[in-house]
Structures are given as structure tokens and as C-alpha cells.
Short mmCIF file of C-alpha atoms in Angstrom, two decimals:
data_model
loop_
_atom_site.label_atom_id
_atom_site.label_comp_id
_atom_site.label_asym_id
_atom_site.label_seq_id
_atom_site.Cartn_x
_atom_site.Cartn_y
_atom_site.Cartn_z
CA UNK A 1 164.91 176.45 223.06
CA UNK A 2 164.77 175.06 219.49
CA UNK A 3 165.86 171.56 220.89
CA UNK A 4 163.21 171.89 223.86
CA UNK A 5 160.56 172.45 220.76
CA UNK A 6 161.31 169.68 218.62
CA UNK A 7 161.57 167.20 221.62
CA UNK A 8 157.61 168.56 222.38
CA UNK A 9 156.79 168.04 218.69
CA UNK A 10 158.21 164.11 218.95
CA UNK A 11 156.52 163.45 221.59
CA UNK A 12 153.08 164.74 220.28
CA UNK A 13 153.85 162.42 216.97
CA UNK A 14 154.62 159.66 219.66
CA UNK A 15 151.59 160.58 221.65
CA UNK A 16 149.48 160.71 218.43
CA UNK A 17 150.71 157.56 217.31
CA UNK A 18 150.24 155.68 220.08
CA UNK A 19 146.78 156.91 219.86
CA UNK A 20 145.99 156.00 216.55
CA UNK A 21 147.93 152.30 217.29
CA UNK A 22 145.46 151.38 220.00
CA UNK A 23 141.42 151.27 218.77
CA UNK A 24 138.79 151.90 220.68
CA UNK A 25 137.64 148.79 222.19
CA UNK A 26 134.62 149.78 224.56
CA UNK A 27 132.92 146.08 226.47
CA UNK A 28 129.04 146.10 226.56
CA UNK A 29 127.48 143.52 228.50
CA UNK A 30 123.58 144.13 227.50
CA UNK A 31 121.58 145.81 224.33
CA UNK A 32 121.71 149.40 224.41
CA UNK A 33 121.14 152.78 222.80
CA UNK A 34 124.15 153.91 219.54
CA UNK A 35 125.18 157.75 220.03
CA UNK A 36 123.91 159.68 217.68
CA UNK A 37 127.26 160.40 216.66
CA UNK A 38 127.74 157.45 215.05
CA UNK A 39 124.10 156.80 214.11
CA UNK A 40 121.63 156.42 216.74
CA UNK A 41 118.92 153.99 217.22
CA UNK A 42 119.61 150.94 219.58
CA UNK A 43 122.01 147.43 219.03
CA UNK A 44 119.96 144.71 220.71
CA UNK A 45 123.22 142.30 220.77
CA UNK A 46 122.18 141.18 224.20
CA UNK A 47 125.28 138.99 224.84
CA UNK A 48 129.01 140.77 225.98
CA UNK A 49 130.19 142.02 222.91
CA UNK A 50 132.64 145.47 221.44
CA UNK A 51 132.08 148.38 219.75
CA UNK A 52 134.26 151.20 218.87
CA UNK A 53 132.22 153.88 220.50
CA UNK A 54 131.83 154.75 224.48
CA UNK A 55 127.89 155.32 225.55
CA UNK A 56 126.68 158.82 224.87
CA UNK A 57 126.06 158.93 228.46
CA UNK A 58 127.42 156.84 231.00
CA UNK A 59 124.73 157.85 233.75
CA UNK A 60 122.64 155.08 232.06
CA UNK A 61 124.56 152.60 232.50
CA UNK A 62 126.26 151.06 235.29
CA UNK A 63 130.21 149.75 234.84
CA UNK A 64 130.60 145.87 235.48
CA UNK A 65 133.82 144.32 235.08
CA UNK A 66 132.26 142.52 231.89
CA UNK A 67 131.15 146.08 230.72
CA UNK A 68 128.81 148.33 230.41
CA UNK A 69 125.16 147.07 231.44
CA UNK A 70 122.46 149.99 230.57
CA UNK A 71 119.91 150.50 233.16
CA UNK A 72 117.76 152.94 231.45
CA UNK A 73 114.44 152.91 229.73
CA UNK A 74 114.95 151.61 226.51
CA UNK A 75 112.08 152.60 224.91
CA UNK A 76 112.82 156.56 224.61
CA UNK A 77 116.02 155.23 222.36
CA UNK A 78 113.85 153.82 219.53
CA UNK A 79 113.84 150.49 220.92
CA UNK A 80 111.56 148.27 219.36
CA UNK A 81 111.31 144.94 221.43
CA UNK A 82 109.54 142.95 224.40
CA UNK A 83 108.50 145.97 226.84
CA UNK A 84 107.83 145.78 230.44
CA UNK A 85 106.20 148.01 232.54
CA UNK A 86 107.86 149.57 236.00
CA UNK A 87 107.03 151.99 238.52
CA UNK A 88 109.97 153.72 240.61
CA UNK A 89 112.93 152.35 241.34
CA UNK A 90 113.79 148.70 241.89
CA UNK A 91 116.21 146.00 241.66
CA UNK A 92 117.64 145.14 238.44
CA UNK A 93 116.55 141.18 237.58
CA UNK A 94 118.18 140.88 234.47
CA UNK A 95 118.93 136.84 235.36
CA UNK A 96 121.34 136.51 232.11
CA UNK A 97 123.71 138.75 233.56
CA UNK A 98 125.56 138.31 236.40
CA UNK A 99 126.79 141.39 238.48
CA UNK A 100 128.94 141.35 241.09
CA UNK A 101 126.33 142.84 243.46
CA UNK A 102 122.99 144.21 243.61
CA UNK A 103 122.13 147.00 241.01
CA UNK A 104 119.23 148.85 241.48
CA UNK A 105 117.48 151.41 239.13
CA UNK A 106 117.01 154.22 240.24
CA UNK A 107 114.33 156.03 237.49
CA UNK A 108 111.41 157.22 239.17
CA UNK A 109 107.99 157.34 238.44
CA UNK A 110 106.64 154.74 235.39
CA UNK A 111 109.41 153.62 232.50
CA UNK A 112 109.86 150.44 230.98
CA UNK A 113 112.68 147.78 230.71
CA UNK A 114 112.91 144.64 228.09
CA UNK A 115 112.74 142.73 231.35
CA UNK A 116 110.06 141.13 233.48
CA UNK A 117 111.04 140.76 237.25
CA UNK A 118 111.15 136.92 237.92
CA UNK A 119 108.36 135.38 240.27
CA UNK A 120 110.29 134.89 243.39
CA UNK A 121 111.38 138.46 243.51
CA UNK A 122 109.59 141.23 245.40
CA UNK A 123 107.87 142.58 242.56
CA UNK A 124 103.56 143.61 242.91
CA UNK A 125 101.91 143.45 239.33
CA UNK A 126 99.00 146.55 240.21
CA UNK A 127 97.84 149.53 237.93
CA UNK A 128 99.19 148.50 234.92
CA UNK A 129 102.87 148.25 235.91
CA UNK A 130 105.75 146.10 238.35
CA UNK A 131 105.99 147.46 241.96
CA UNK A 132 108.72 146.95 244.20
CA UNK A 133 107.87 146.01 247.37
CA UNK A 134 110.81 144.32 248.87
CA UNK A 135 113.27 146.06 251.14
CA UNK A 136 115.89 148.17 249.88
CA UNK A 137 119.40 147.54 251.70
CA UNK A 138 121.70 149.85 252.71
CA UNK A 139 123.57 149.70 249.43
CA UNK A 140 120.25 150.83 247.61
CA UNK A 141 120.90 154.19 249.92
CA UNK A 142 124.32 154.53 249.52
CA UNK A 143 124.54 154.57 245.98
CA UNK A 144 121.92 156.75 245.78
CA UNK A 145 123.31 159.61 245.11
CA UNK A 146 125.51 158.66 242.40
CA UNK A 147 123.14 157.34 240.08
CA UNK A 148 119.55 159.22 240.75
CA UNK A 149 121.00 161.32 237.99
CA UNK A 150 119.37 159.04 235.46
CA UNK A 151 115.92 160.77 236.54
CA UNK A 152 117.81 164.23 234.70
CA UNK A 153 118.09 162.70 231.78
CA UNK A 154 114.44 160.91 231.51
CA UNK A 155 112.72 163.58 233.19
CA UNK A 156 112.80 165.91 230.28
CA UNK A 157 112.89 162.90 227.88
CA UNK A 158 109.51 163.06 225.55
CA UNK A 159 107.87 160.10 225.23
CA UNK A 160 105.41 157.63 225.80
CA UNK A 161 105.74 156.17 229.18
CA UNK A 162 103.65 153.49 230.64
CA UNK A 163 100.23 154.60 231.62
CA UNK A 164 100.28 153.01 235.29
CA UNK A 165 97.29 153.83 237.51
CA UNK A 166 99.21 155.32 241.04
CA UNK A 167 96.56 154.54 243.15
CA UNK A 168 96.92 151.46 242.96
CA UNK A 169 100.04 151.44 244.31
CA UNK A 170 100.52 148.17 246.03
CA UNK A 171 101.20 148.32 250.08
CA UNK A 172 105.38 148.24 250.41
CA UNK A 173 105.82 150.19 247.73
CA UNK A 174 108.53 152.33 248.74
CA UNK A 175 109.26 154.90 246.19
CA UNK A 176 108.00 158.78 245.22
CA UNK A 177 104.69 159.01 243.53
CA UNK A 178 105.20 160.56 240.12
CA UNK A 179 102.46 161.95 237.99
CA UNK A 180 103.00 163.75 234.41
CA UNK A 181 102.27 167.53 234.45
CA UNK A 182 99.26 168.99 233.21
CA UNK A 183 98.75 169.60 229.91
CA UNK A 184 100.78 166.67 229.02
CA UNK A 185 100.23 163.33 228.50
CA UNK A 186 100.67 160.77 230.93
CA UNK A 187 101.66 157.57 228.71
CA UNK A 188 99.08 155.68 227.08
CA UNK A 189 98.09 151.80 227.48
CA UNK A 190 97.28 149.80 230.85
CA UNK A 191 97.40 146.56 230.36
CA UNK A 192 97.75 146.26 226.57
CA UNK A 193 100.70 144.04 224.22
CA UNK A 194 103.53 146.14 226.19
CA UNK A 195 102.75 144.67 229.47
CA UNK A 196 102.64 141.02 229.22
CA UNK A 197 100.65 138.99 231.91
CA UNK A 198 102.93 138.54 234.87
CA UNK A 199 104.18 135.36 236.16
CA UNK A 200 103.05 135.84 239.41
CA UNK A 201 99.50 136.59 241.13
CA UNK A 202 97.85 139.44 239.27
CA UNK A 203 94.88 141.60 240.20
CA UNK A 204 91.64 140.32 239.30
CA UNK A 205 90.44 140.64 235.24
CA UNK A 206 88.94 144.03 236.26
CA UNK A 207 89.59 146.19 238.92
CA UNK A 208 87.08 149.25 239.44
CA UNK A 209 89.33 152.15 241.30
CA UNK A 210 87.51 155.24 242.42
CA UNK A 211 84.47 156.07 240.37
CA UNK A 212 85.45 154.99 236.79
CA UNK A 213 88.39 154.34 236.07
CA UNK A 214 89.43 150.31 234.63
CA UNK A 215 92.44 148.33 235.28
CA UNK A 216 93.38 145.28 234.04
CA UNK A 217 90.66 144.12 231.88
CA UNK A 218 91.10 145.49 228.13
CA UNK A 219 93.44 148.37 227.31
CA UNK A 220 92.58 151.34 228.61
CA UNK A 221 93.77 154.97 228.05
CA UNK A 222 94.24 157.65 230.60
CA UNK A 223 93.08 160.87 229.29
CA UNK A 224 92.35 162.89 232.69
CA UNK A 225 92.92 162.45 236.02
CA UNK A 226 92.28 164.11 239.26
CA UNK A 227 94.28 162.52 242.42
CA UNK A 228 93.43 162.41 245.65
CA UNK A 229 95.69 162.10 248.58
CA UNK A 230 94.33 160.98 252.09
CA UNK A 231 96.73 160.39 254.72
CA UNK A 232 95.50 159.50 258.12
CA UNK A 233 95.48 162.67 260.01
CA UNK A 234 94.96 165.14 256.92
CA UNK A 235 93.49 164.80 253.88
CA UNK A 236 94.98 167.56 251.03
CA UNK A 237 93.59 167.32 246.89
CA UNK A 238 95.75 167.32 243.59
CA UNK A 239 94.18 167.55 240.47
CA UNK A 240 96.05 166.80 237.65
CA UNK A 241 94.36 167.39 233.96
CA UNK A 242 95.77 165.10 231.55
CA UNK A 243 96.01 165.92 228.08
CA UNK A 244 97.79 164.46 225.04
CA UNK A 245 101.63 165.78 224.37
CA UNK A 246 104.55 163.85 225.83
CA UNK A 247 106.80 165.77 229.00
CA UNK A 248 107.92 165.55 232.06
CA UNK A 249 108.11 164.38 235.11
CA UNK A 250 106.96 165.48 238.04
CA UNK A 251 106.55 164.30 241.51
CA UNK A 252 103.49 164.43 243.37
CA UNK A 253 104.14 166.30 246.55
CA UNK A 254 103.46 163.29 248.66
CA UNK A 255 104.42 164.93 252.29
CA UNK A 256 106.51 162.31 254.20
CA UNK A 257 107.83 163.03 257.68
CA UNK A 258 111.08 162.43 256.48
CA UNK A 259 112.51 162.61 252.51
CA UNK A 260 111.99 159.12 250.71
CA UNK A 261 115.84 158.62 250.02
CA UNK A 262 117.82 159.92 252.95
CA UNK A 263 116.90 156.90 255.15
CA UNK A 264 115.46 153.45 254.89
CA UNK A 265 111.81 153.31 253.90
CA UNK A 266 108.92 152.85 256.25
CA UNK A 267 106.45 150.76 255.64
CA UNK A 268 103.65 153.68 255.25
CA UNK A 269 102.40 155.03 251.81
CA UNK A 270 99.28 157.44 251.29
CA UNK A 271 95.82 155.76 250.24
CA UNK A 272 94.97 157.26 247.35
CA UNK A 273 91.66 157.50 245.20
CA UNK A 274 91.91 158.25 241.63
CA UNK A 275 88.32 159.51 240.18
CA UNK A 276 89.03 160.12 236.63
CA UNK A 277 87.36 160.19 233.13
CA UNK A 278 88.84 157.18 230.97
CA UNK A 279 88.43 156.49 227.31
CA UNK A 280 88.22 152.85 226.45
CA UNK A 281 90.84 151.52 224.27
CA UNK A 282 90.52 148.84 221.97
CA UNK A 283 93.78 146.19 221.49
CA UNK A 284 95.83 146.86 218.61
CA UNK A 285 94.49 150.34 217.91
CA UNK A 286 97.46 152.08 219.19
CA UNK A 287 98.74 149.43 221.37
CA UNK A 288 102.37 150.15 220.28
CA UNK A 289 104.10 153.15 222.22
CA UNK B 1 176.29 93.89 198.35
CA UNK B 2 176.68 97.38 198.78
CA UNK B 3 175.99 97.92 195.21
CA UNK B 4 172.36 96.28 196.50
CA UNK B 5 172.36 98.52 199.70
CA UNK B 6 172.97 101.26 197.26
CA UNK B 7 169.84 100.85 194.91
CA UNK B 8 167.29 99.97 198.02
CA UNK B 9 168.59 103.30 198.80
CA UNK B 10 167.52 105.07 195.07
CA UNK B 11 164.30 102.82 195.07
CA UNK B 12 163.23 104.34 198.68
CA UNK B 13 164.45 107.99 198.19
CA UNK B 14 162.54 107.80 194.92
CA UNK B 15 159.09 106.10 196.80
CA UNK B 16 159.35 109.53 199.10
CA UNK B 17 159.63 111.64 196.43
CA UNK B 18 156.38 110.36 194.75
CA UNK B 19 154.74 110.18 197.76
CA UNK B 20 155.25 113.86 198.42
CA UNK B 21 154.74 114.82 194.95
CA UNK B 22 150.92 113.33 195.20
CA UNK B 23 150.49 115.30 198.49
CA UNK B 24 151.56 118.24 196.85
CA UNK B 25 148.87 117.64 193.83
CA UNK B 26 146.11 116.95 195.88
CA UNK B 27 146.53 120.39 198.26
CA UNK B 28 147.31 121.55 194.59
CA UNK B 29 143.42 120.62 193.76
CA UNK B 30 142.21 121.87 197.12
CA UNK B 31 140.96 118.94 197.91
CA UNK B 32 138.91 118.48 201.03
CA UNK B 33 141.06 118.30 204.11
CA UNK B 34 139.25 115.73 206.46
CA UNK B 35 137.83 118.11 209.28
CA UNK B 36 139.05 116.93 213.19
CA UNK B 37 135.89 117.72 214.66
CA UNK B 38 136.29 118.28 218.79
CA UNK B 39 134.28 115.93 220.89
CA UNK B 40 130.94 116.88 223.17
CA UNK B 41 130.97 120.60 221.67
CA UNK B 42 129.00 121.72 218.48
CA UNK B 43 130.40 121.25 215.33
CA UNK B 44 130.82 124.10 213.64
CA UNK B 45 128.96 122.65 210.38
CA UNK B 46 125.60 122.07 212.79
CA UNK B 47 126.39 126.08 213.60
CA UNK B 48 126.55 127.07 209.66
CA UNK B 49 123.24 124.46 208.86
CA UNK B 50 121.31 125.94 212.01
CA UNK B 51 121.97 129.50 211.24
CA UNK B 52 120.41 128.92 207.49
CA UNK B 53 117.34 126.78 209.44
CA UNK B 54 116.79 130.00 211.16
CA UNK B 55 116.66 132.21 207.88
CA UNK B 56 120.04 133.72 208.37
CA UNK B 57 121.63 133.06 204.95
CA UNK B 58 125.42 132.47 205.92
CA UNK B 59 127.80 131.97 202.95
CA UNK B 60 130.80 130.77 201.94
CA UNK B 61 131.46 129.17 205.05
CA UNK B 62 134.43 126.81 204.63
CA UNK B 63 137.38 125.07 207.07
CA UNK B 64 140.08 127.48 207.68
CA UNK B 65 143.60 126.24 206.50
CA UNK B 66 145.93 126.16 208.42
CA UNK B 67 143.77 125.86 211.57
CA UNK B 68 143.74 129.52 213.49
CA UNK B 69 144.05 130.40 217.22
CA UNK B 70 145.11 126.96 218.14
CA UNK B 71 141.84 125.27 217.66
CA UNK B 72 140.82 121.66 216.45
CA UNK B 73 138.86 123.40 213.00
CA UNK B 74 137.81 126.58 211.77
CA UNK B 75 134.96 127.54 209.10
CA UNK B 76 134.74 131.14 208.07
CA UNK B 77 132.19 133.05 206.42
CA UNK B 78 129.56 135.36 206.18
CA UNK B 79 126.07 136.18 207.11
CA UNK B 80 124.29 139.28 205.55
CA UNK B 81 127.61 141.45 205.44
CA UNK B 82 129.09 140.63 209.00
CA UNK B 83 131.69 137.93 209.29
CA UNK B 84 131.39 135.00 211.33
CA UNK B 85 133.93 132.15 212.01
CA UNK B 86 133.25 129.18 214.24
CA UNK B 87 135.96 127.15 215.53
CA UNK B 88 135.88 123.80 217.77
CA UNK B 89 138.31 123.74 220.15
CA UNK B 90 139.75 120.41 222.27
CA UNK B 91 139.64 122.11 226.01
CA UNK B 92 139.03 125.38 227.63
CA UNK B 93 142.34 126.49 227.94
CA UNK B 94 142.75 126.61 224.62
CA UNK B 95 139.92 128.65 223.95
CA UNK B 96 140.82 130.77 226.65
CA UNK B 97 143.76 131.78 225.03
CA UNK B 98 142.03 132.25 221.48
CA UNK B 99 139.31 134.74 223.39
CA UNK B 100 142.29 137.22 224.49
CA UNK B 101 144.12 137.21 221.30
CA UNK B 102 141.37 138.29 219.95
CA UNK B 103 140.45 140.87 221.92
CA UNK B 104 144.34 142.04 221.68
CA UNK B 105 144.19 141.88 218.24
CA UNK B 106 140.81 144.28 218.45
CA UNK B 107 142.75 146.33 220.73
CA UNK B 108 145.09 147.08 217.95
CA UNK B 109 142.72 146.83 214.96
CA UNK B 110 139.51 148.97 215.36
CA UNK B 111 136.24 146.42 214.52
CA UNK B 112 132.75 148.44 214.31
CA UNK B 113 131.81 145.22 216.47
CA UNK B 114 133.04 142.61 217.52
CA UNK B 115 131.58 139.38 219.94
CA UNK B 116 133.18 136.06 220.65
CA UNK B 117 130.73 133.56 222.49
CA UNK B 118 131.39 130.01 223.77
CA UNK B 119 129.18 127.24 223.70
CA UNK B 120 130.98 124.26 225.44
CA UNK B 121 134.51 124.02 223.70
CA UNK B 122 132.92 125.92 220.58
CA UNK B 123 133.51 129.50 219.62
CA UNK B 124 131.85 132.06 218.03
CA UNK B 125 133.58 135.41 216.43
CA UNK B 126 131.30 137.84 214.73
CA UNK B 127 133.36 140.96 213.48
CA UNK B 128 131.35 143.79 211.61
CA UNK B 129 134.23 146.03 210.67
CA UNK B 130 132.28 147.91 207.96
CA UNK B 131 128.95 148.95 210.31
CA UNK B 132 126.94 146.20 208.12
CA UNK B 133 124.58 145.59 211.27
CA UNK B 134 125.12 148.49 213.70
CA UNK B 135 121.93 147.59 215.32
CA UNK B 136 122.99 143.93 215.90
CA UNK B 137 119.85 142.64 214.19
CA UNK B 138 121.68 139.93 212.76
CA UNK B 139 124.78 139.48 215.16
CA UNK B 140 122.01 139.32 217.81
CA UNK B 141 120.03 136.38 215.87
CA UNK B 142 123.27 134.70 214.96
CA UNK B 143 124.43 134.27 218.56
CA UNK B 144 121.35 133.16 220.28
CA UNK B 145 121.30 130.77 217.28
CA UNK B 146 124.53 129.37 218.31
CA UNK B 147 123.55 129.68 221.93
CA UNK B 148 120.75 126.98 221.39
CA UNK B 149 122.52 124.41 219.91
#
């Protein structure tokens, strides 16, 4: 019995040991958020390099043999850096890296990235933020449910998210509508310093949707909304009230005849009509978010 | 005769022997070794004089002695509290091998962080072992510095 205890304690020491021998070595392929443990704030080494510390959470990120790329919004981890506005989920067109397949994000509803989709891709410039409107392949599906969890950790995530004007959601759009609950607010600029002119056609200088509401011309923000949904054989009304405060996610019950992510997408997406009482918003007067 | 044979013997044993003596003074007086720069790769000097171009302030950077992980030259140094070294290599395989010794030797030896980046048969090492730039805001610079040239 004594001999059975001191062979346990010599192999703890030799477990410990061996523990302490080997650092921890942990790859990262892209910039990304520091733990808190060990500081916070973000490293924007955007070439493969080491630290000693594994993400905080590994559902933002996605595991490439080179390391770990992270596929969240960066902005919500006091990143301070170029800023590019998204709605839903998309491909990831990050050309410096090279995956070994197609990585999608998943995060619905607006966010940002560091960055902008390149001009061949399927990507729609419309209400203030990128659209996807290429088709998802049956990868984009399969892989679904292992990394929609990102939406658990941004959906309770305060902060300022991109103010992106959902009806004009660009035809092949594919993904849920999202709209911030009331009493919170929904982002802030359209069209300001965060959301660089895109490569590729853009709307017209100003775009009048509904009754007053501007997109495209000078910065604009969002301070209420109402939203209207009009499908083709029923017509149902959402209205959202829009105040300052950051929060939430939530989607808009959009009724599809099927979910959004159990099958491939269809090529039909609700017209929608935003009248809603805007505030004009002057550049660099709270551009940054 | 080999009285003669004898004292060309003395007279070259003695030539050596002065000959190695002066070698020995001059790496006595750290004198400059002539640096074997690697052909179509940046030289690690251009690295050191583009990263203070680009406001980095790198110092002490000077050639390594002897010459480490197999490469043609070596300058070491530092920039704002991380170290840097930049060595010139003569082919890829010998880089290759310099990349995974270092990342066995950071397998062994915990570094805060720690990059190594190639630019033709030139290679960077940045190593920030006290948490000098934990947000990369100079290892970030520094690389796509060395990236460009």
C-alpha cells in the first residue's frame, strides 16, 4: 500500500514535470481578441504567429492547420482598426489566408469584420452593409450546426453594431432578418468612415426607402423604426421603437414555409418597407463606434 | 642539408604562429567580420534601415557570431522592447529547418509571442518573452515592414 502511494506520488512529479517542461505554444493565423485573463484587448499581428494563451473561446474561431483564424466581430473586443460592415452570414474572404476549404460565418443579423469582400465575390453593397447573395453549398448546411453558436455569444454582446437599413435587403439574400429589440439601440452610422465605399457597384448617392428614411448619401443615424413585412399572399406589421442603449439580438419573425437553415435557400425573401423617423448625422461627429 | 630542411621548418612553424596570433588580435578587437550576404533575398541590413524609415526605432542590431540556425548571417536586436533577429539564408531547406527549431525550442521555452516570417530566403523572428507588445502594435508593423521589402 505504501509502495502503491509513492509510485502515484512519482508519477504526479513526472506528470507535473512534464507539464511544466513543455510551454504553451498555441498557432494563430489572423488578429484576434487576448483573454481577459491575461489582459484583454485585441493583438492585431495579422500574420501566423504564437502566443502562450488558448482563445477565451474557441466558438469564434475556426481551427486551420496553420491555427486558429477568428471569425467573429472584432469590434465588440476593443478593436480599433479598418471596419467593414456585414449583414448575416457569409463566406469568409479573408484573401491573405488560405484555408483548406470554404469557411463561412455564421453571425446573424449586422456585425462587422476588418475585411471587405473582394469584387468578384457574391457580395450586394445595400443599406449600409455587405449582403451575401451567392449560393450557399452544402457544406454551408452541414456545418451549420456546429458553429451557429457564435450568434450565443454576440447576441447578448453590448455594443455598437452596424446600423444597416433591412429593407433594403438586396434580392438573394439568403439569411434571417434581424432587428435590435425595442428599447435598445440598433447600431449607429450608415454609410459613415466604418463602411468604406465598396469596390463594386453601389446604390446610387441617395436612396429614399419608404417615407424618410436616407441611405447612402451622408451618415445617417437610426433612431426609430417601424418595419413592415409584405409577403405576397399576406401582409402582417412589426413595429420596432428604437431607442439608444446597446442589446440584443433578435430575429424578426420573418414566416418562411420552411426554417432558413435546415435546407438550401430559396430564392424568395419578403419586400419590406421601412417608414421611420431618422436624425441626420453629420461625418465625424460620432462616426467612430 | 637537413640542417637547412630543419630551419625552413622553424621559419614556417613560426610564420603560422604569427599568422594565428594576428587572427586572434583582431577577433580580440571585435573587429568587423565581413557579412556573407545571401543572394536575391533581403539583406537583413535593408530590414534594420527600413524598419527605422518606418518610425520603428530598432537598436542594437548587429551580425550574430557564430552564425545561428544554419544561416548565411544573422543581426539581432531590438525594437521598442520585443526582440527581433533577421537572418539570410542560402536556400529554403535551410530555412525550413531553422523555422522548426524554433518552434521546438518555443515548445520547450514559453515566449509571450513569438512569429517567424519569410520573405524569399530571408527570415524574420520576433520573440516578446516579457509581454512588451501584447497587442502586437509593433510586432504587427515590424512584419508587414519586412513583408514589403
Amino acid at each position: 500500500m505504501r509502495r502503491c502511494g509513492l509510485c502515484l506520488a512519482v508519477s504526479l512529479l513526472v506528470l507535473v514535470y512534464a507539464g511544466v517542461a513543455r510551454a504553451n505554444v498555441v498557432e494563430y493565423v489572423s488578429q484576434h481578441p487576448v483573454p481577459a485573463n491575461v489582459g484583454g484587448g485585441f493583438c492585431y499581428i495579422n500574420v501566423p504567429h504564437v502566443h502562450d494563451y488558448p482563445p477565451a473561446d474557441v466558438r469564434l474561431y475556426r481551427e486551420t492547420r496553420a491555427g486558429y483564424y477568428f471569425v467573429g466581430d472584432p469590434v465588440p473586443h476593443a478593436y480599433d482598426g479598418p471596419r467593414y460592415s456585414y449583414y448575416g452570414p457569409h463566406p469568409v474572404t479573408e484573401a491573405r489566408v488560405e484555408f483548406d476549404g470554404p469557411v463561412y460565418c455564421y453571425i446573424q443579423g449586422p456585425h462587422f469584420h476588418w475585411y471587405q469582400p473582394p469584387a468578384r465575390a457574391s457580395f450586394k453593397f445595400s443599406g449600409g452593409a455587405y449582403w451575401y447573395v451567392g449560393t450557399f453549398p452544402p457544406a454551408y448546411y452541414q456545418d451549420q450546426p456546429r458553429y451557429v453558436g457564435i450568434n450565443e455569444v454576440y447576441g447578448p454582446m453590448p455594443y455598437a453594431r452596424p446600423a444597416v437599413d433591412v429593407h433594403a435587403a438586396p434580392g438573394g439574400f439568403h439569411g434571417e432578418i434581424v432587428v435590435n429589440r425595442p428599447g435598445l439601440r440598433t447600431g449607429a452610422v450608415v454609410g459613415g468612415s466604418a463602411t468604406p465605399p465598396p469596390p463594386m457597384p453601389s446604390p446610387a448617392p441617395a436612396v429614399q426607402v419608404g417615407v424618410d428614411i436616407n441611405i447612402g448619401g451622408g451618415p445617417i443615424v437610426v433612431e426609430q423604426r417601424g418595419v413592415v413585412e409584405r409577403r405576397e399572399t399576406m401582409e402582417r406589421h412589426d413595429h420596432h421603437h428604437v431607442a439608444r442603449g446597446g442589446g440584443p439580438l433578435m430575429a424578426l419573425p420573418v414566416r418562411r414555409p420552411e426554417p432558413i437553415h435546415s435546407a438550401p435557400p430559396r430564392n424568395h425573401h419578403p419586400t419590406l418597407f421601412a417608414p421611420a423617423h431618422v436624425e441626420p448625422h453629420h461625418p465625424g461627429s460620432g462616426q467612430k463606434l | 642539408m637537413k640542417r637547412n630542411t630543419q630551419v625552413l621548418c622553424f621559419i614556417f612553424l613560426a610564420f603560422c604562429v604569427c599568422i594565428a596570433c594576428r587572427k586572434r588580435d583582431a577577433s580580440a578587437r571585435n573587429e568587423p567580420v565581413p557579412i556573407a550576404h545571401a543572394h536575391d533575398t533581403p539583406q537583413t541590413d535593408w530590414v534594420v534601415e527600413a524598419w527605422r524609415n518606418a518610425g520603428l526605432a530598432p537598436e542594437g542590431f548587429s551580425a550574430i557570431q557564430p552564425v545561428p540556425y544554419g544561416a548565411a548571417t544573422c543581426m539581432s536586436g531590438t525594437v521598442q522592447g520585443v526582440e527581433a533577429q533577421v537572418c539570410e539564408f542560402s536556400n529554403d531547406i535551410a530555412l525550413d529547418e531553422a523555422v522548426k527549431s524554433l518552434r521546438k525550442e518555443w515548445s520547450q521555452n514559453a515566449v509571450g509571442t513569438g512569429l517567424t516570417l519569410r520573405n524569399k530566403h530571408t527570415l524574420l523572428i520576433v520573440v516578446d518573452r516579457a509581454h512588451h507588445d501584447p497587442a502586437g502594435k509593433v510586432i504587427g508593423p515590424l512584419a508587414a515592414t519586412f513583408s514589403k521589402q
